[in-house]
mmCIF file of C-alpha atoms and ligand atoms in Angstrom:
data_model
loop_
_atom_site.group_PDB
_atom_site.id
_atom_site.type_symbol
_atom_site.label_atom_id
_atom_site.label_comp_id
_atom_site.label_asym_id
_atom_site.label_seq_id
_atom_site.Cartn_x
_atom_site.Cartn_y
_atom_site.Cartn_z
ATOM 1 C CA UNK A 65 46.297 -41.748 -155.661
ATOM 2 C CA UNK A 66 43.300 -40.598 -157.484
ATOM 3 C CA UNK A 67 42.871 -36.958 -157.812
ATOM 4 C CA UNK A 68 39.062 -36.250 -158.102
ATOM 5 C CA UNK A 69 37.333 -32.985 -158.724
ATOM 6 C CA UNK A 70 34.180 -33.905 -159.851
ATOM 7 C CA UNK A 71 31.410 -35.211 -157.350
ATOM 8 C CA UNK A 72 29.985 -37.911 -159.955
ATOM 9 C CA UNK A 73 33.681 -39.254 -160.130
ATOM 10 C CA UNK A 74 33.952 -39.304 -156.511
ATOM 11 C CA UNK A 75 30.566 -41.311 -156.330
ATOM 12 C CA UNK A 76 31.894 -43.915 -158.680
ATOM 13 C CA UNK A 77 35.242 -44.598 -156.621
ATOM 14 C CA UNK A 78 33.124 -44.698 -153.419
ATOM 15 C CA UNK A 79 30.533 -47.277 -155.045
ATOM 16 C CA UNK A 80 33.293 -49.387 -156.068
ATOM 17 C CA UNK A 81 34.913 -49.462 -152.579
ATOM 18 C CA UNK A 82 31.539 -50.254 -150.984
ATOM 19 C CA UNK A 83 30.562 -53.012 -153.435
ATOM 20 C CA UNK A 84 33.743 -54.457 -152.135
ATOM 21 C CA UNK A 85 32.948 -54.308 -148.312
ATOM 22 C CA UNK A 86 35.931 -51.806 -147.534
ATOM 23 C CA UNK A 87 35.715 -49.096 -145.045
ATOM 24 C CA UNK A 88 36.384 -45.576 -145.890
ATOM 25 C CA UNK A 89 38.258 -42.677 -143.608
ATOM 26 C CA UNK A 90 38.094 -39.038 -144.435
ATOM 27 C CA UNK A 91 40.524 -36.105 -143.616
ATOM 28 C CA UNK A 92 38.784 -32.792 -144.379
ATOM 29 C CA UNK A 93 41.651 -29.925 -144.727
ATOM 30 C CA UNK A 94 41.929 -26.718 -146.447
ATOM 31 C CA UNK A 95 45.105 -27.734 -147.926
ATOM 32 C CA UNK A 96 48.475 -26.411 -147.035
ATOM 33 C CA UNK A 97 49.274 -29.259 -145.730
ATOM 34 C CA UNK A 98 52.309 -29.853 -143.028
ATOM 35 C CA UNK A 99 53.086 -32.749 -140.779
ATOM 36 C CA UNK A 100 50.167 -32.360 -138.758
ATOM 37 C CA UNK A 101 47.712 -32.935 -141.435
ATOM 38 C CA UNK A 102 49.782 -36.040 -142.512
ATOM 39 C CA UNK A 103 49.624 -37.305 -139.251
ATOM 40 C CA UNK A 104 45.816 -37.266 -139.514
ATOM 41 C CA UNK A 105 45.918 -39.267 -142.925
ATOM 42 C CA UNK A 106 47.910 -41.775 -141.301
ATOM 43 C CA UNK A 107 45.491 -42.282 -138.071
ATOM 44 C CA UNK A 108 42.818 -42.448 -140.873
ATOM 45 C CA UNK A 109 44.641 -45.272 -142.742
ATOM 46 C CA UNK A 110 44.941 -47.116 -139.319
ATOM 47 C CA UNK A 111 41.431 -46.989 -138.814
ATOM 48 C CA UNK A 112 40.050 -47.806 -142.397
ATOM 49 C CA UNK A 113 40.811 -49.643 -145.951
ATOM 50 C CA UNK A 114 40.464 -46.332 -147.793
ATOM 51 C CA UNK A 115 41.229 -42.669 -147.249
ATOM 52 C CA UNK A 116 39.893 -39.977 -148.698
ATOM 53 C CA UNK A 117 41.373 -36.380 -147.876
ATOM 54 C CA UNK A 118 39.570 -33.150 -148.963
ATOM 55 C CA UNK A 119 41.176 -30.002 -150.025
ATOM 56 C CA UNK A 120 38.795 -27.319 -150.151
ATOM 57 C CA UNK A 121 39.511 -23.636 -148.974
ATOM 58 C CA UNK A 122 35.854 -22.907 -147.687
ATOM 59 C CA UNK A 123 34.776 -19.330 -148.320
ATOM 60 C CA UNK A 124 31.866 -19.793 -145.901
ATOM 61 C CA UNK A 125 34.100 -20.153 -142.768
ATOM 62 C CA UNK A 126 36.043 -16.885 -143.460
ATOM 63 C CA UNK A 127 34.970 -13.400 -142.278
ATOM 64 C CA UNK A 128 34.743 -10.449 -144.599
ATOM 65 C CA UNK A 129 38.304 -9.184 -142.880
ATOM 66 C CA UNK A 130 40.059 -12.524 -142.740
ATOM 67 C CA UNK A 131 42.626 -14.079 -144.745
ATOM 68 C CA UNK A 132 40.532 -16.087 -147.356
ATOM 69 C CA UNK A 133 42.128 -14.704 -150.529
ATOM 70 C CA UNK A 134 45.864 -14.849 -148.870
ATOM 71 C CA UNK A 135 45.008 -18.106 -147.465
ATOM 72 C CA UNK A 136 47.953 -20.449 -148.849
ATOM 73 C CA UNK A 137 46.934 -22.668 -151.841
ATOM 74 C CA UNK A 138 49.888 -25.173 -152.755
ATOM 75 C CA UNK A 139 47.877 -27.879 -154.283
ATOM 76 C CA UNK A 140 51.146 -29.716 -156.089
ATOM 77 C CA UNK A 141 53.127 -29.822 -153.004
ATOM 78 C CA UNK A 142 49.963 -30.951 -151.161
ATOM 79 C CA UNK A 143 49.670 -33.652 -153.695
ATOM 80 C CA UNK A 144 52.879 -34.918 -153.742
ATOM 81 C CA UNK A 145 52.935 -35.072 -149.769
ATOM 82 C CA UNK A 146 49.774 -37.108 -149.828
ATOM 83 C CA UNK A 147 50.905 -39.421 -152.514
ATOM 84 C CA UNK A 148 54.011 -40.107 -150.521
ATOM 85 C CA UNK A 149 51.456 -41.494 -148.083
ATOM 86 C CA UNK A 150 49.666 -43.855 -150.456
ATOM 87 C CA UNK A 151 46.590 -41.651 -150.032
ATOM 88 C CA UNK A 152 43.806 -43.576 -151.933
ATOM 89 C CA UNK A 153 41.771 -40.379 -153.280
ATOM 90 C CA UNK A 154 42.469 -36.495 -153.055
ATOM 91 C CA UNK A 155 38.876 -34.686 -153.367
ATOM 92 C CA UNK A 156 39.539 -31.396 -154.696
ATOM 93 C CA UNK A 157 36.581 -29.838 -155.384
ATOM 94 C CA UNK A 158 36.072 -26.004 -156.873
ATOM 95 C CA UNK A 159 34.032 -23.661 -155.179
ATOM 96 C CA UNK A 160 31.160 -24.163 -157.621
ATOM 97 C CA UNK A 161 31.038 -27.925 -157.036
ATOM 98 C CA UNK A 162 30.570 -27.181 -153.401
ATOM 99 C CA UNK A 163 28.540 -24.072 -153.593
ATOM 100 C CA UNK A 164 26.566 -24.477 -156.810
ATOM 101 C CA UNK A 165 23.964 -21.860 -155.913
ATOM 102 C CA UNK A 166 26.164 -19.500 -154.437
ATOM 103 C CA UNK A 167 27.385 -19.178 -150.595
ATOM 104 C CA UNK A 168 23.549 -18.087 -149.565
ATOM 105 C CA UNK A 169 22.332 -21.268 -148.659
ATOM 106 C CA UNK A 170 21.113 -23.696 -146.025
ATOM 107 C CA UNK A 171 23.208 -23.455 -143.188
ATOM 108 C CA UNK A 172 23.981 -26.070 -140.325
ATOM 109 C CA UNK A 173 24.331 -24.473 -137.090
ATOM 110 C CA UNK A 174 25.524 -25.768 -133.495
ATOM 111 C CA UNK A 175 24.039 -23.649 -131.167
ATOM 112 C CA UNK A 176 25.372 -21.361 -128.453
ATOM 113 C CA UNK A 177 27.053 -21.076 -126.354
ATOM 114 C CA UNK A 178 29.753 -23.982 -127.850
ATOM 115 C CA UNK A 179 29.664 -22.059 -131.114
ATOM 116 C CA UNK A 180 29.703 -18.281 -129.538
ATOM 117 C CA UNK A 181 32.646 -18.690 -126.986
ATOM 118 C CA UNK A 182 36.194 -18.533 -127.674
ATOM 119 C CA UNK A 183 36.922 -18.656 -131.613
ATOM 120 C CA UNK A 184 32.954 -18.227 -132.092
ATOM 121 C CA UNK A 185 33.302 -14.807 -130.270
ATOM 122 C CA UNK A 186 36.310 -13.401 -132.228
ATOM 123 C CA UNK A 187 35.065 -14.994 -135.271
ATOM 124 C CA UNK A 188 31.273 -14.644 -135.538
ATOM 125 C CA UNK A 189 29.519 -17.339 -137.994
ATOM 126 C CA UNK A 190 32.973 -18.932 -138.359
ATOM 127 C CA UNK A 191 31.505 -22.304 -137.169
ATOM 128 C CA UNK A 192 28.444 -22.263 -139.069
ATOM 129 C CA UNK A 193 30.654 -22.212 -142.187
ATOM 130 C CA UNK A 194 32.541 -25.349 -140.888
ATOM 131 C CA UNK A 195 29.537 -27.468 -139.828
ATOM 132 C CA UNK A 196 28.109 -26.412 -143.291
ATOM 133 C CA UNK A 197 31.145 -27.702 -145.168
ATOM 134 C CA UNK A 198 31.917 -30.497 -143.164
ATOM 135 C CA UNK A 199 28.201 -31.565 -143.271
ATOM 136 C CA UNK A 200 28.585 -31.436 -147.290
ATOM 137 C CA UNK A 201 31.495 -33.188 -147.357
ATOM 138 C CA UNK A 202 30.327 -35.950 -145.108
ATOM 139 C CA UNK A 203 27.353 -36.441 -147.464
ATOM 140 C CA UNK A 204 29.562 -36.667 -150.167
ATOM 141 C CA UNK A 205 31.867 -38.747 -149.110
ATOM 142 C CA UNK A 206 29.980 -40.852 -146.534
ATOM 143 C CA UNK A 207 32.736 -41.982 -144.347
ATOM 144 C CA UNK A 208 32.823 -44.655 -141.656
ATOM 145 C CA UNK A 209 35.499 -42.394 -139.654
ATOM 146 C CA UNK A 210 36.597 -38.853 -139.887
ATOM 147 C CA UNK A 211 39.721 -37.571 -138.182
ATOM 148 C CA UNK A 212 40.132 -34.017 -137.032
ATOM 149 C CA UNK A 213 42.901 -32.616 -135.262
ATOM 150 C CA UNK A 214 43.132 -31.557 -131.582
ATOM 151 C CA UNK A 215 44.680 -28.215 -132.434
ATOM 152 C CA UNK A 216 41.517 -26.862 -133.448
ATOM 153 C CA UNK A 217 39.915 -27.717 -130.135
ATOM 154 C CA UNK A 218 36.859 -26.221 -130.174
ATOM 155 C CA UNK A 219 36.158 -27.048 -134.011
ATOM 156 C CA UNK A 220 36.620 -30.911 -132.919
ATOM 157 C CA UNK A 221 34.019 -30.457 -130.240
ATOM 158 C CA UNK A 222 31.717 -28.663 -132.463
ATOM 159 C CA UNK A 223 31.945 -31.637 -135.180
ATOM 160 C CA UNK A 224 31.556 -34.056 -132.423
ATOM 161 C CA UNK A 225 28.316 -32.217 -131.006
ATOM 162 C CA UNK A 226 26.865 -31.974 -134.655
ATOM 163 C CA UNK A 227 27.577 -35.504 -135.569
ATOM 164 C CA UNK A 228 25.810 -36.833 -132.139
ATOM 165 C CA UNK A 229 22.920 -34.211 -132.386
ATOM 166 C CA UNK A 230 22.286 -35.134 -136.051
ATOM 167 C CA UNK A 231 22.763 -39.171 -135.426
ATOM 168 C CA UNK A 232 25.119 -39.012 -138.368
ATOM 169 C CA UNK A 233 26.511 -42.722 -138.694
ATOM 170 C CA UNK A 234 30.439 -41.164 -138.724
ATOM 171 C CA UNK A 235 32.906 -42.125 -135.950
ATOM 172 C CA UNK A 236 35.103 -38.838 -135.386
ATOM 173 C CA UNK A 237 38.505 -39.558 -134.091
ATOM 174 C CA UNK A 238 41.163 -36.948 -133.178
ATOM 175 C CA UNK A 239 44.576 -36.634 -133.824
ATOM 176 C CA UNK A 240 47.271 -35.106 -131.218
ATOM 177 C CA UNK A 241 48.775 -31.702 -132.122
ATOM 178 C CA UNK A 242 52.132 -31.854 -134.060
ATOM 179 C CA UNK A 243 54.756 -29.502 -133.012
ATOM 180 C CA UNK A 244 57.973 -28.169 -134.133
ATOM 181 C CA UNK A 245 60.969 -29.238 -132.311
ATOM 182 C CA UNK A 246 60.842 -25.852 -130.183
ATOM 183 C CA UNK A 247 56.950 -26.819 -129.082
ATOM 184 C CA UNK A 248 55.056 -24.512 -131.986
ATOM 185 C CA UNK A 249 52.046 -26.072 -132.823
ATOM 186 C CA UNK A 250 52.112 -26.774 -136.816
ATOM 187 C CA UNK A 251 49.666 -24.396 -138.592
ATOM 188 C CA UNK A 252 49.647 -23.099 -141.980
ATOM 189 C CA UNK A 253 49.514 -19.615 -140.863
ATOM 190 C CA UNK A 254 52.903 -20.073 -139.108
ATOM 191 C CA UNK A 255 54.400 -19.142 -142.717
ATOM 192 C CA UNK A 256 52.694 -15.804 -142.145
ATOM 193 C CA UNK A 257 55.436 -14.862 -138.991
ATOM 194 C CA UNK A 258 58.607 -13.130 -139.870
ATOM 195 C CA UNK A 259 61.735 -14.084 -138.284
ATOM 196 C CA UNK A 260 61.491 -12.143 -135.140
ATOM 197 C CA UNK A 261 57.978 -13.505 -134.302
ATOM 198 C CA UNK A 262 58.941 -16.789 -135.227
ATOM 199 C CA UNK A 263 61.551 -16.835 -132.183
ATOM 200 C CA UNK A 264 58.503 -15.750 -129.960
ATOM 201 C CA UNK A 265 55.992 -17.825 -131.196
ATOM 202 C CA UNK A 266 56.947 -21.132 -129.242
ATOM 203 C CA UNK A 267 57.002 -19.300 -126.206
ATOM 204 C CA UNK A 268 53.045 -19.313 -126.486
ATOM 205 C CA UNK A 269 53.427 -23.342 -125.337
ATOM 206 C CA UNK A 270 55.749 -22.585 -122.805
ATOM 207 C CA UNK A 271 53.396 -20.515 -121.040
ATOM 208 C CA UNK A 272 50.400 -22.833 -121.167
ATOM 209 C CA UNK A 273 52.918 -25.584 -120.159
ATOM 210 C CA UNK A 274 53.546 -23.188 -117.061
ATOM 211 C CA UNK A 275 50.035 -23.022 -116.617
ATOM 212 C CA UNK A 276 49.632 -27.017 -116.828
ATOM 213 C CA UNK A 277 52.149 -27.388 -114.181
ATOM 214 C CA UNK A 278 50.015 -24.985 -111.807
ATOM 215 C CA UNK A 279 47.064 -26.963 -112.277
ATOM 216 C CA UNK A 280 48.808 -29.996 -111.569
ATOM 217 C CA UNK A 281 50.078 -28.583 -108.520
ATOM 218 C CA UNK A 282 46.463 -28.136 -107.397
ATOM 219 C CA UNK A 283 46.206 -24.350 -108.289
ATOM 220 C CA UNK A 284 42.458 -23.571 -109.062
ATOM 221 C CA UNK A 285 42.749 -19.796 -108.968
ATOM 222 C CA UNK A 286 41.883 -19.987 -112.598
ATOM 223 C CA UNK A 287 41.334 -16.132 -113.102
ATOM 224 C CA UNK A 288 44.692 -15.087 -111.316
ATOM 225 C CA UNK A 289 46.634 -18.142 -113.354
ATOM 226 C CA UNK A 290 45.145 -16.891 -116.558
ATOM 227 C CA UNK A 291 45.736 -13.113 -116.108
ATOM 228 C CA UNK A 292 49.472 -13.669 -114.846
ATOM 229 C CA UNK A 293 49.887 -16.054 -118.113
ATOM 230 C CA UNK A 294 48.435 -13.337 -120.341
ATOM 231 C CA UNK A 295 50.557 -10.672 -119.055
ATOM 232 C CA UNK A 296 53.689 -12.687 -119.305
ATOM 233 C CA UNK A 297 52.745 -13.389 -123.118
ATOM 234 C CA UNK A 298 52.506 -9.622 -123.649
ATOM 235 C CA UNK A 299 55.975 -9.428 -121.764
ATOM 236 C CA UNK A 300 57.491 -11.856 -123.829
ATOM 237 C CA UNK A 301 56.676 -9.817 -126.941
ATOM 238 C CA UNK A 302 53.051 -11.040 -128.313
ATOM 239 C CA UNK A 303 50.875 -8.279 -129.817
ATOM 240 C CA UNK A 304 47.530 -9.275 -127.991
ATOM 241 C CA UNK A 305 46.075 -12.305 -126.501
ATOM 242 C CA UNK A 306 42.473 -12.909 -127.617
ATOM 243 C CA UNK A 307 41.719 -15.383 -124.712
ATOM 244 C CA UNK A 308 43.656 -17.638 -122.192
ATOM 245 C CA UNK A 309 41.634 -19.571 -119.995
ATOM 246 C CA UNK A 310 40.822 -22.954 -118.360
ATOM 247 C CA UNK A 311 37.694 -24.577 -119.367
ATOM 248 C CA UNK A 312 35.614 -27.599 -118.912
ATOM 249 C CA UNK A 313 36.954 -29.713 -121.726
ATOM 250 C CA UNK A 314 33.455 -30.664 -123.007
ATOM 251 C CA UNK A 315 31.296 -27.835 -122.635
ATOM 252 C CA UNK A 316 34.202 -25.310 -123.377
ATOM 253 C CA UNK A 317 32.647 -23.378 -120.470
ATOM 254 C CA UNK A 318 35.344 -21.313 -118.438
ATOM 255 C CA UNK A 319 35.590 -22.848 -114.967
ATOM 256 C CA UNK A 320 35.159 -20.836 -111.911
ATOM 257 C CA UNK A 321 37.563 -20.661 -109.358
ATOM 258 C CA UNK A 322 36.331 -23.717 -107.414
ATOM 259 C CA UNK A 323 38.261 -26.603 -105.899
ATOM 260 C CA UNK A 324 35.758 -28.900 -106.562
ATOM 261 C CA UNK A 325 36.220 -28.553 -110.537
ATOM 262 C CA UNK A 326 39.468 -29.966 -110.188
ATOM 263 C CA UNK A 327 37.705 -33.317 -110.684
ATOM 264 C CA UNK A 328 36.504 -32.005 -114.272
ATOM 265 C CA UNK A 329 38.469 -32.979 -117.409
ATOM 266 C CA UNK A 330 39.995 -29.442 -118.250
ATOM 267 C CA UNK A 331 41.722 -27.751 -121.241
ATOM 268 C CA UNK A 332 43.653 -24.673 -121.239
ATOM 269 C CA UNK A 333 43.077 -22.686 -124.401
ATOM 270 C CA UNK A 334 45.021 -19.611 -125.934
ATOM 271 C CA UNK A 335 44.933 -17.625 -128.729
ATOM 272 C CA UNK A 336 47.853 -14.721 -128.997
ATOM 273 C CA UNK A 337 48.677 -12.482 -131.832
ATOM 274 C CA UNK A 338 51.753 -11.817 -133.398
ATOM 275 C CA UNK A 339 51.077 -8.764 -135.536
ATOM 276 C CA UNK A 340 48.026 -10.082 -137.569
ATOM 277 C CA UNK A 341 48.580 -13.623 -137.350
ATOM 278 C CA UNK A 342 46.710 -15.519 -134.741
ATOM 279 C CA UNK A 343 48.334 -18.662 -132.870
ATOM 280 C CA UNK A 344 46.093 -21.122 -131.320
ATOM 281 C CA UNK A 345 47.044 -23.755 -128.732
ATOM 282 C CA UNK A 346 46.097 -26.103 -126.427
ATOM 283 C CA UNK A 347 46.875 -28.599 -123.670
ATOM 284 C CA UNK A 348 44.321 -31.077 -122.220
ATOM 285 C CA UNK A 349 44.848 -31.438 -118.475
HETATM 286 O O1 LIG B 70 40.253 -27.494 -139.965
HETATM 287 C C1 LIG B 70 40.140 -27.082 -140.938
HETATM 288 O O2 LIG B 70 40.821 -27.262 -141.965
HETATM 289 C C2 LIG B 70 38.515 -26.846 -141.674
HETATM 290 O O3 LIG B 70 37.969 -26.018 -140.998
HETATM 291 C C3 LIG B 70 37.926 -27.814 -142.198
HETATM 292 C C4 LIG B 70 37.256 -28.763 -141.201
HETATM 293 C C5 LIG B 70 38.444 -28.699 -143.504
HETATM 294 C C6 LIG B 70 36.509 -27.092 -142.679
HETATM 295 O O4 LIG B 70 36.665 -26.484 -143.867
#
């Protein structure tokens, strides 16, 4: 695996691949890689001849009171994990490489409501930071295929929208959520949980599965279902529920209680807090 920090070096490698007629897959990450990220790399390898993984903790997508400084940076462990998968290139740019003129720069914005509901309402500006850095990374890597995890379901939809709106010649592929044996969705932020919180955390998925079962049974009283499930999460020990909602899986608009909407592909999305840690999960129904 080549570890590349400079854009000029990345271009040299990519040029060689292009001249040899090879296809390029890309997995953007913020590092602190776990089995979920690695499954995305394997997925990219199944679709392309060569795979580039980027590790860049993007300051532009963190709010002023969020965990940018504390975000776990585990470069050497990440490199070892990527080597074990025979990743071709790790692109590991510095902030000055990505934002040579500082963070006040042209932004790529997918319009509301997709970017202002759910995560967008808790984290104003977050998706502008994501779409801006992903556009820059796409321009640098120029991949044929890029892989994103379904765990960040709204991010996936936002990126798909950006790619379609801007006619970017990149195929977006999504990878399934990787879970611990007890059902907890893998996340770099799980390591913030203390032992007591770690016991409570997997109940997020159990409650989501209960909502899924109710939907499969034909219950379309989404308001009552979500209110009951949120109350259950609080009773189980979660400190807050930012949202728990059943949405149209394409538009991410919350569904109104209406039997006719049973035909729409639905997604149940939840964010609940244990202490300061926000845990995200979702199930596509
Ligand atoms: O999902 C992430 O890790 C980040 O939002 C991404 C896509 C790498 C952009 O910084």
